[in-house]
XYZ file of C-alpha atoms in Angstrom:
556
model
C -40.726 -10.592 46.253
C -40.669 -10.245 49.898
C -38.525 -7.717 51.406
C -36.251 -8.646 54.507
C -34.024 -6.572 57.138
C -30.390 -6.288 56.688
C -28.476 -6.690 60.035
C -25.897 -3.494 58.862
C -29.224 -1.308 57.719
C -32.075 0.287 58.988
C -33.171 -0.069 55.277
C -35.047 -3.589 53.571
C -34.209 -4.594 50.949
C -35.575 -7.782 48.370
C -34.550 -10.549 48.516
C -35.523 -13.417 46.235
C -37.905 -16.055 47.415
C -37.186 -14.477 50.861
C -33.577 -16.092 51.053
C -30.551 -15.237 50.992
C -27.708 -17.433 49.250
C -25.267 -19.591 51.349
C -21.525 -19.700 50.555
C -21.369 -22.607 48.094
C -18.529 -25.170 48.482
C -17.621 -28.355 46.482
C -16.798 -31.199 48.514
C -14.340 -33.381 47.614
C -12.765 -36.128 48.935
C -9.246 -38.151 47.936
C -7.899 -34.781 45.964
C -4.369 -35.669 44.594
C -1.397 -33.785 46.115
C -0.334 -30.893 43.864
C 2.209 -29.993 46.217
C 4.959 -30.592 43.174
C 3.180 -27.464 41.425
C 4.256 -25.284 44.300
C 7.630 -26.074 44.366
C 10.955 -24.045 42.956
C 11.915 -25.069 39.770
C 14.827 -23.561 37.459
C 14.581 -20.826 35.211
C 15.277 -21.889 30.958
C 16.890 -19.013 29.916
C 17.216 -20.140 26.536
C 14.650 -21.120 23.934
C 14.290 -25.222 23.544
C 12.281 -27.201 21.255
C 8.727 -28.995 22.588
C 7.499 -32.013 20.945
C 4.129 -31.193 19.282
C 1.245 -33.947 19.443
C -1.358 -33.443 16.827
C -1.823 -30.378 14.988
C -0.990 -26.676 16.273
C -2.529 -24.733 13.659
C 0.058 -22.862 11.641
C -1.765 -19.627 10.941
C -0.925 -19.064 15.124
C 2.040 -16.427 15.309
C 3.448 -15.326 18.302
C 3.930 -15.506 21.996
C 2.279 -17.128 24.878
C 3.543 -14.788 27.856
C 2.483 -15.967 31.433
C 3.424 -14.702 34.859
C 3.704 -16.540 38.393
C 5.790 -17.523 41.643
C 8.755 -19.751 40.845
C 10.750 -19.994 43.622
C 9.490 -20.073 47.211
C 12.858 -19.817 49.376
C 15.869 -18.200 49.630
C 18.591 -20.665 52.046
C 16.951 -21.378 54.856
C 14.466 -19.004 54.655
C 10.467 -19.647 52.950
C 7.714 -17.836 51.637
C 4.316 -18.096 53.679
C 2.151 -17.690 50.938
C 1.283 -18.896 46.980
C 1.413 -15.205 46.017
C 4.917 -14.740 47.716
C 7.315 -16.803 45.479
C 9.670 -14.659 43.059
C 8.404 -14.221 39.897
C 9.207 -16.354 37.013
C 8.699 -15.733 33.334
C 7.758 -18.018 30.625
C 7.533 -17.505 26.743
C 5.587 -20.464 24.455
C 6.537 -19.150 21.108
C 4.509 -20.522 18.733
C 5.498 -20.484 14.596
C 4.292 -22.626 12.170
C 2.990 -24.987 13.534
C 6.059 -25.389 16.312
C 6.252 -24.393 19.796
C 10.017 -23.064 21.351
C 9.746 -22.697 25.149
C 11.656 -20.144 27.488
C 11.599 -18.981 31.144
C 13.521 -16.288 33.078
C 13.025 -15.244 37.389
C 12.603 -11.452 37.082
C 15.540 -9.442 37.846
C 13.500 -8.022 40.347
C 16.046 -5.721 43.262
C 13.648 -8.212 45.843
C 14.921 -11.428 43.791
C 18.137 -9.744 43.500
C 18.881 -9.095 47.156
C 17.506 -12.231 48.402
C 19.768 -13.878 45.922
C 23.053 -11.987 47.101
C 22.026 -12.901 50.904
C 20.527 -16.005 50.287
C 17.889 -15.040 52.798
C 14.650 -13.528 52.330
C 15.444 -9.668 53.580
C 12.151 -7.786 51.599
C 8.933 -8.761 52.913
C 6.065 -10.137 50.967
C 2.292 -10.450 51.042
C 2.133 -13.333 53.339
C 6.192 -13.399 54.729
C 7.752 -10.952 56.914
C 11.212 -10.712 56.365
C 13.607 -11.299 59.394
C 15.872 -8.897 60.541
C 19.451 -9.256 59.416
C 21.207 -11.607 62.188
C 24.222 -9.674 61.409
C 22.681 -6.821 63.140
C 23.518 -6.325 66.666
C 20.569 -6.976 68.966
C 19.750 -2.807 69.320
C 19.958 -2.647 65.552
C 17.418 -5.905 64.972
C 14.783 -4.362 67.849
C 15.107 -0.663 65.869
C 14.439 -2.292 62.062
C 10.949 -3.283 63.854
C 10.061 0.294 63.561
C 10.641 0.879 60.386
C 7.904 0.612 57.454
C 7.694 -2.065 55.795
C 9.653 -1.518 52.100
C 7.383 -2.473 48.774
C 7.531 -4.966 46.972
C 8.677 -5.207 43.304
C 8.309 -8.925 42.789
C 5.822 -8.089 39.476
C 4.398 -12.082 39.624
C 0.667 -11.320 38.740
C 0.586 -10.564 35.054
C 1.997 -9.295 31.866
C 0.173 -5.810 31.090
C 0.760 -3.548 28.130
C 0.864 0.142 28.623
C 1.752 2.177 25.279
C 2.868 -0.769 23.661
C 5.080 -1.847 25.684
C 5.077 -4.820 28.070
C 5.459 -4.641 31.477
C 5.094 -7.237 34.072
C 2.905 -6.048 37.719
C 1.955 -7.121 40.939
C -0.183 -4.796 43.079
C 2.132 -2.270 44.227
C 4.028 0.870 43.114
C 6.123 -0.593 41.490
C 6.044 -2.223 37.320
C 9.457 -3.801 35.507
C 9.679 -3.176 31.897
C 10.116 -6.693 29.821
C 11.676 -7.210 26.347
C 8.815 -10.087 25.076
C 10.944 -11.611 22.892
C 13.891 -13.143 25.665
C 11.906 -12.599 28.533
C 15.271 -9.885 29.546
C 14.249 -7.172 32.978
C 14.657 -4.028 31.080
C 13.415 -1.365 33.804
C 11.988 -0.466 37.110
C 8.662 1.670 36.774
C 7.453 3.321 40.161
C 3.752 4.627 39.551
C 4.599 7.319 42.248
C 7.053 8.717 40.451
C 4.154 10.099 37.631
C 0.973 10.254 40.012
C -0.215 9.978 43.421
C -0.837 6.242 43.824
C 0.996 4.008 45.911
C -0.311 1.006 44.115
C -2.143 0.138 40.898
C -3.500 -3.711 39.891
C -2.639 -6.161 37.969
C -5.387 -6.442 35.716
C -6.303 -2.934 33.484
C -8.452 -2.489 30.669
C -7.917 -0.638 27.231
C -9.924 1.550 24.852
C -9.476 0.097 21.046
C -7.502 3.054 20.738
C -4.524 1.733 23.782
C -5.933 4.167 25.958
C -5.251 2.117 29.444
C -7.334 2.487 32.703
C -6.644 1.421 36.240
C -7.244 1.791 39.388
C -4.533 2.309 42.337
C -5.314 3.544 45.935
C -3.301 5.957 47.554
C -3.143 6.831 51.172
C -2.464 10.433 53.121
C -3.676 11.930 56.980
C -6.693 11.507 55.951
C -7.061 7.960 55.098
C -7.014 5.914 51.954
C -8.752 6.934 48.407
C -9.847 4.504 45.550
C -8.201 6.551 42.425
C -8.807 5.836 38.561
C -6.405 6.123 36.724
C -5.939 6.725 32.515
C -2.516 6.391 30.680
C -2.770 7.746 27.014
C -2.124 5.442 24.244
C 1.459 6.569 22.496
C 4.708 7.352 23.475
C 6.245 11.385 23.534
C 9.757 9.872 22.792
C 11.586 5.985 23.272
C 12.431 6.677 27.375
C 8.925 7.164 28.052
C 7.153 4.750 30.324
C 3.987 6.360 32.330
C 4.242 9.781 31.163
C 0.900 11.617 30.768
C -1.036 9.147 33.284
C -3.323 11.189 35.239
C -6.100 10.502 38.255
C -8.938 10.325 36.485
C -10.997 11.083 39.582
C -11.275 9.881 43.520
C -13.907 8.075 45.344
C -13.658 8.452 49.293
C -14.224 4.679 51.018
C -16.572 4.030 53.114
C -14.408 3.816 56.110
C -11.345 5.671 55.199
C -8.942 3.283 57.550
C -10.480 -0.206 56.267
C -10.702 0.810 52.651
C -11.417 -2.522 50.822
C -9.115 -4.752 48.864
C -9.660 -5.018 45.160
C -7.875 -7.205 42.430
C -9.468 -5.485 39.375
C -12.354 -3.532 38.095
C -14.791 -3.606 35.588
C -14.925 -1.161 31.930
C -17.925 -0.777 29.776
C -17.540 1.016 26.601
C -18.399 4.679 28.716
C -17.997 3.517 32.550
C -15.290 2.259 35.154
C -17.109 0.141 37.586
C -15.249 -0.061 41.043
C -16.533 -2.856 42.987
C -15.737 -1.872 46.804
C -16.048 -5.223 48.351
C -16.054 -5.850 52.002
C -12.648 -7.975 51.579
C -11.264 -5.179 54.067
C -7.890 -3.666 54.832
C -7.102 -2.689 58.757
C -4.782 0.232 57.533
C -3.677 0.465 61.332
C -2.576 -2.858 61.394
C -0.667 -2.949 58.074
C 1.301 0.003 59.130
C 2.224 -1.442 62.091
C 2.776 -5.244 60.797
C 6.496 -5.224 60.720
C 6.319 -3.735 64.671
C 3.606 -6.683 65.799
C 6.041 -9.368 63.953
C 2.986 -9.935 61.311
C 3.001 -10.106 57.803
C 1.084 -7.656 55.765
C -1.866 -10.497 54.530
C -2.745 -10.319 58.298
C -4.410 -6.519 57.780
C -6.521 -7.972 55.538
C -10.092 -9.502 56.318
C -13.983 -10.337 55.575
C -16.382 -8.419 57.043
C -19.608 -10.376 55.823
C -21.670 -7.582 57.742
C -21.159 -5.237 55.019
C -22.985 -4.859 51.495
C -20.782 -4.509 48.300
C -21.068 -1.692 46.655
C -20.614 -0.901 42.634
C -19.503 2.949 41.908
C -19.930 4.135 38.260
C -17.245 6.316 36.795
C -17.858 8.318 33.286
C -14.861 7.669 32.036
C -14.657 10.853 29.714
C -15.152 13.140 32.175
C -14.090 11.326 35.388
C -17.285 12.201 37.209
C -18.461 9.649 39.487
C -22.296 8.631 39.775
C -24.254 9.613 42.925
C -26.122 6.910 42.798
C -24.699 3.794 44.487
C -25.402 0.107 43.358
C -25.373 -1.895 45.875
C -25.794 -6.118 46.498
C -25.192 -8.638 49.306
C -21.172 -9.132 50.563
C -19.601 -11.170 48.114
C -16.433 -11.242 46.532
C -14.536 -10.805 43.167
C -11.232 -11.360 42.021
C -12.015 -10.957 38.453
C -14.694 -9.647 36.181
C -15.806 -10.982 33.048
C -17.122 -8.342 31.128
C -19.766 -5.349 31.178
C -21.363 -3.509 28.384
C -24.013 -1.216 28.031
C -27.542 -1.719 26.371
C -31.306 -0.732 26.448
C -30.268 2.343 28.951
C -28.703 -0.792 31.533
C -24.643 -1.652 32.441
C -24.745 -5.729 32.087
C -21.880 -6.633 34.738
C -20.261 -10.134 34.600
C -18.037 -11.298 37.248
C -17.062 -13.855 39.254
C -18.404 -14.146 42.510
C -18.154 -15.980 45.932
C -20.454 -15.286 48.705
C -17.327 -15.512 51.335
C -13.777 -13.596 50.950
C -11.787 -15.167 52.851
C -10.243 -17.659 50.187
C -7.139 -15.302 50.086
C -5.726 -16.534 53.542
C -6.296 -20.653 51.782
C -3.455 -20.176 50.283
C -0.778 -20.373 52.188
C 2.392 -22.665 50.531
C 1.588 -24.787 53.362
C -2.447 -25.547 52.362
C -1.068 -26.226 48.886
C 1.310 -28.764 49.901
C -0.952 -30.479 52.226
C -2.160 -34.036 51.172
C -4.811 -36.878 51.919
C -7.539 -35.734 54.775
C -5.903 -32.576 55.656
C -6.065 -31.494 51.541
C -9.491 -32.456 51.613
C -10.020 -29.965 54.197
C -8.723 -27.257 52.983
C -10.111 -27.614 49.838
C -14.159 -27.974 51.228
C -13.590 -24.820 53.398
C -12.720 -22.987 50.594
C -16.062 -20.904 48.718
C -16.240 -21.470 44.956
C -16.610 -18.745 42.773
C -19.567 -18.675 40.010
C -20.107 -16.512 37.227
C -22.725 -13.687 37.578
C -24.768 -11.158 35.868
C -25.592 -7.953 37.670
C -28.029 -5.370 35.725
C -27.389 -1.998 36.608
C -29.810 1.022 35.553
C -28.530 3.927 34.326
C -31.013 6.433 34.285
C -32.108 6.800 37.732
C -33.753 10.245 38.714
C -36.102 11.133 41.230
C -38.817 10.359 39.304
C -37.961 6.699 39.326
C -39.932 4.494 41.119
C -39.233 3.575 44.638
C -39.272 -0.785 45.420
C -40.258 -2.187 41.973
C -38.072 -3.562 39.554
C -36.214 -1.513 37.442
C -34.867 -4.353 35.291
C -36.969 -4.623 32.006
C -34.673 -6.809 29.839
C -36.454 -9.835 28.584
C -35.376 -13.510 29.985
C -33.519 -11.625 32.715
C -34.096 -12.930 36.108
C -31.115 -10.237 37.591
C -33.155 -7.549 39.434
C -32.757 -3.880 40.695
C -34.915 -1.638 42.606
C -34.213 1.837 44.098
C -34.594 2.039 47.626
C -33.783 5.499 48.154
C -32.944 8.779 46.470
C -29.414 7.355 45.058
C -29.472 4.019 46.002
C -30.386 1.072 43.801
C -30.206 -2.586 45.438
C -29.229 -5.499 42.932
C -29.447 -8.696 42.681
C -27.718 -11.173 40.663
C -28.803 -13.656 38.007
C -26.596 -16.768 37.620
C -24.990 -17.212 34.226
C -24.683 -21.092 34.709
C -26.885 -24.061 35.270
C -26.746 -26.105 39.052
C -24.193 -28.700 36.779
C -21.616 -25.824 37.046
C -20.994 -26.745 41.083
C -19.799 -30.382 39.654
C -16.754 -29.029 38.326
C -16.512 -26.417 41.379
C -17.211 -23.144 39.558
C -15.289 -21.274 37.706
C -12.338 -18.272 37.327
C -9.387 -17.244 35.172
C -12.377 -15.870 32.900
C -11.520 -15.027 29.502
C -13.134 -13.315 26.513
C -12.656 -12.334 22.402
C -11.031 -9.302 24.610
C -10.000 -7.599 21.474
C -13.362 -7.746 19.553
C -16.000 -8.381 22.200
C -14.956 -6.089 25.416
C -17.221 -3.510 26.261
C -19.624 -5.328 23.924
C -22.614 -7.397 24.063
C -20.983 -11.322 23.934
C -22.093 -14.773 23.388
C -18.740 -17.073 25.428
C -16.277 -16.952 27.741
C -13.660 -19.121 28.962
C -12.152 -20.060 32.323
C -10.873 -23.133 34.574
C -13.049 -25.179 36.653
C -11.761 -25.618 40.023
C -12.410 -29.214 41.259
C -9.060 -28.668 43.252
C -6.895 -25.540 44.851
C -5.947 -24.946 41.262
C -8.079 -25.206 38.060
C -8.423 -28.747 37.057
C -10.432 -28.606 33.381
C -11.125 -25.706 31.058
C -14.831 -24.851 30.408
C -16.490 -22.799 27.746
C -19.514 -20.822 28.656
C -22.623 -20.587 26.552
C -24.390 -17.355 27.565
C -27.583 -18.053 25.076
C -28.573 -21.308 27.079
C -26.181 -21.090 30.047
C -24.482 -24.615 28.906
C -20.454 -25.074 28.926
C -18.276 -27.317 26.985
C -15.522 -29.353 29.143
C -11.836 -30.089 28.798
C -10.647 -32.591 31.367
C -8.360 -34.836 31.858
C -7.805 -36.630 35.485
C -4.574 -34.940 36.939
C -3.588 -32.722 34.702
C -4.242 -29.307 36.167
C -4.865 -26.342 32.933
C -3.642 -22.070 33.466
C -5.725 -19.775 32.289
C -7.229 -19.796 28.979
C -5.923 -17.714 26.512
C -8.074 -16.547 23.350
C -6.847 -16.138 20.459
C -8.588 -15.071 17.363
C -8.506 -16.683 13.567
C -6.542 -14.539 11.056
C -10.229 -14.654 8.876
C -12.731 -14.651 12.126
C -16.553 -14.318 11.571
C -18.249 -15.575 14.698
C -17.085 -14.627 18.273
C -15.632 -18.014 18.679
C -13.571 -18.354 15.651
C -10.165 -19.263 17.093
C -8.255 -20.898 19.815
C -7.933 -21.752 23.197
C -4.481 -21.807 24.695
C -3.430 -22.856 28.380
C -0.596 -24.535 29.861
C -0.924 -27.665 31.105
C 0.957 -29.215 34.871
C 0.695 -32.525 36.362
C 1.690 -33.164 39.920
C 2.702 -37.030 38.973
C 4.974 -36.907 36.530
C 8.248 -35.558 35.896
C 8.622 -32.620 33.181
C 5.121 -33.636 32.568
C 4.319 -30.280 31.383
C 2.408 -29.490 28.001
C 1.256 -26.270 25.810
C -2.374 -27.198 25.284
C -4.217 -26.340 21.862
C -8.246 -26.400 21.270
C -10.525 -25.594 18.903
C -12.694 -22.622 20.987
C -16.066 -23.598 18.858
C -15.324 -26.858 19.496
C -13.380 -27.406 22.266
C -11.816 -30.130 20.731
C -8.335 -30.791 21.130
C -6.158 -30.074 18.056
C -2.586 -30.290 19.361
C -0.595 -29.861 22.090
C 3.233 -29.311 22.631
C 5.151 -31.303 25.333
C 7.888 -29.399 27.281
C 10.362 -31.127 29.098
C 11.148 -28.675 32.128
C 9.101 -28.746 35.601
C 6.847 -25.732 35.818
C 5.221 -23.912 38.966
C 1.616 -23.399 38.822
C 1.047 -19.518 37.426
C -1.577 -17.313 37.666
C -1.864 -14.470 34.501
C -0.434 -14.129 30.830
C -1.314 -12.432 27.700
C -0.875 -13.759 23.478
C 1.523 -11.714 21.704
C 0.836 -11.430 18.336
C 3.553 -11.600 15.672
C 3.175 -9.828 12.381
């Protein structure tokens, strides 16, 4: 292993076979528009019937809940970018062997006031919002001055907290949803029980409903990276966050480009905050609104920089002086991590570039022949990962050998300095993973295998912008299973388990199925996870918008 020189250190660090991995892209050319998958589409605020195909297994009881952007413009006015459309709602409930379909728009005050005006007046990730043109000219060049008001378009995911479900996005600000008819119950502010201005999308949860997550929050002095815990159970019906405290701080690296995060990682005794160098210019994002640019401008790659993996006990909020670090890449989502033989096993996945965010503007999506094909082959792919992380590192540890003693594992990490270990990744696919463009939307057996040692996951291949076939991983011999089908473009996987489960993969796969070319073309997918057969699937005549997140409710 020979070492090599970092241009941002004075430190070397190994590097396998001497390289260093390029950003890997699919290339692809004669992609089919999609453009009719990022369009508005109406809201079915009451359940209809779907016309099942096959067999949906009847022991399956409950709710399919997913989360996305369903309308991109208010009059004459559009959202910029994929993550700006108002969020829409969408139940599959699934009984006996039938499948009842619902959707709502969040009665979000954004979706609310852009409704009443018919203009878009809040501004979103990638849209700046216009000042009124009611507003004399003095009154439109003051607004400019103002700070830019958060968001509460919650279009990420559905997340439970206490038992209760609550739709997010990335800032302050949560709504309270009733499940069952999709109905906007209340408007959570995180602020208003600790000092966060933010929290993701995406948190984890003890067996017990303990929640964690992570929110940064922002003062004189710069920005700080803040875990958070929410106990498990309620003090009386009214509450919502109460009891959620800062687990504990880390200080970034630079406190006025703190990096962007989408999620973290949770063993079954660590948070794992992956500080990326997908980078925030605080300066400019406070100023936006005063330069005439939206907030998704702030944000950047700085490829110069290493990532960096801080461990948090999560019992005692203490956080780990020594620092894991690993070439730039970046992660939207993790896959799992566990602990084992004295090591944290993190799975993610990972791109060597971060600068997919700014792809995915409405206008990319919509794009079609040459210029589609463009997009789509500047765009890095995402792979799954497996970083090994040593716990037990003390001065007496050995300086530049590999601390990684786990058999068949070709992930390595070797302490360079007193609290510094450098790690590198081993690849938990085979090269035929790059023919069906990688992979995200992971999904696990969340409720029995999280925080545990694990034998599959689940996610969507991404031959396209959007996840175009569903693929089961094989971690014993790195080999998937495919579901494809040309022009049909699958959501997220969803797992859920057999009432009688044994094995890991005892269950089924759920995901909701778009086509671009046909009209209410739409479909509730069912397979068989060992398998990955298909056993049924559910036909729903409404258009749907491509969504991102969603969560099974189970039914007693």
């Amino acid at each position: 292993m020979a070492p090599v020189k970092l241009d941002n250190s004075d430190e070397t660090v190994p590097v396998e076979n001497g390289k260093t991995k390029v950003c890997i892209t699919s290339k692809q050319k004669g992609l089919e528009t999609i453009a009719p998958l990022v369009r508005s589409v109406e809201e079915t605020p009451e359940p209809i019937s779907t016309e099942v195909h096959g067999t949906i297994p009847s022991w399956i009881n409950g709710n399919l809940l997913r989360n996305g952007p369903g309308k991109f413009e208010f009059g004459n006015t559009h959202f910029n970018h994929w993550f700006d459309g108002m969020a829409m709602l969408h139940k599959f409930k699934i009984e006996e062997g039938q499948v009842t379909y619902m959707s709502r728009f969040l009665r979000s005050d954004v979706y609310k006031k852009n409704s009443e005006r018919d203009r878009i007046v809040i501004s979103e990730f990638g849209t700046l919002a216009m000042p009124d043109p009611c507003k004399n000219f003095f009154q439109r060049f003051l607004s400019r001055f103002e700070m830019i008001e958060p968001t509460d378009n919650a279009s990420v995911s559905f997340v439970q907290y206490k038992g209760d479900y609550y739709v997010s996005t990335e800032t302050n600000f949560m709504h309270r949803v009733n499940p069952e008819n999709l109905e906007t119950l209340e408007k959570v502010d995180w602020s208003k029980f600790i000092a966060v201005n933010g929290a993701t999308a995406h948190p984890h949860s003890d067996p017990d409903g303990t929640t964690y997550n992570m929110g940064n929050s922002y003062g004189s002095k710069g920005a700080l990276y803040n875990i958070i815990r929410v106990p498990p159970e309620k003090k009386d019906a009214t509450d919502t966050l109460q009891g959620a405290k800062v687990l504990c701080s880390i200080v970034p690296a630079d406190k006025s480009h703190p990096s962007y995060y989408h999620s973290f990682a949770m063993s079954e005794n660590y948070v794992v905050f992956i500080e990326q160098p997908i980078k925030m210019d605080l300066l400019k994002i406070v100023t936006c609104k005063l330069r005439g640019k939206a907030l998704s401008e702030g944000i950047y790659w700085d490829p110069k920089l290493q990532t960096v993996f801080h461990l948090v006990d999560k019992r005692t909020g203490e956080v780990s002086s020594v620092k894991y670090h690993t070439k730039a890449i970046s992660v939207f989502h993790q896959i799992n991590a566990f602990e084992e033989g004295g090591f944290l096993i993190l799975d993610m996945c990972c791109a060597d570039d971060g600068q997919a965010i700014n792809n995915y503007l409405i206008q990319n999506l919509r794009k079609s022949g040459d210029a589609l094909d463009e997009v789509y082959n500047t765009v890095c792919r995402a792979f799954p990962r497996r970083f090994v992380l040593p716990l037990n590192v003390t001065q007496e540890t050995p300086i530049d050998q590999n601390l990684n003693t786990r058999p068949s594992s070709e992930a390595t990490c070797v302490k360079i300095s007193k609290d510094k270990v450098f790690c590198q990744h081993e690849d938990l696919h085979g090269d035929d993973l790059q023919e069906y463009g990688g992979l995200e939307f992971p999904q696990i057996n969340y409720g029995k295998y999280n925080t545990k040692s694990y034998c599959y996951f689940y996610g969507c291949g991404f031959r396209h912008l959007v996840g175009d076939s569903l693929l089961k991983m094989d971690l014993k011999d790195k080999t998937f299973k495919v579901w494809y089908q040309k022009g049909f473009y699958p959501s997220e996987p969803a797992f859920v388990p057999s009432p009688d489960a044994v094995e890991e993969d005892d269950g089924v796969i759920l995901s909701v199925v778009l086509t671009p070319s046909q009209d209410k073309g739409s479909f509730l997918l069912v397979l068989d996870a060992k398998t990955f057969e298909e056993l049924g699937r559910a036909n729903v005549p409404v258009n749907m918008a491509y969504g991102f997140h969603g969560t099974f409710n189970a039914c007693a």
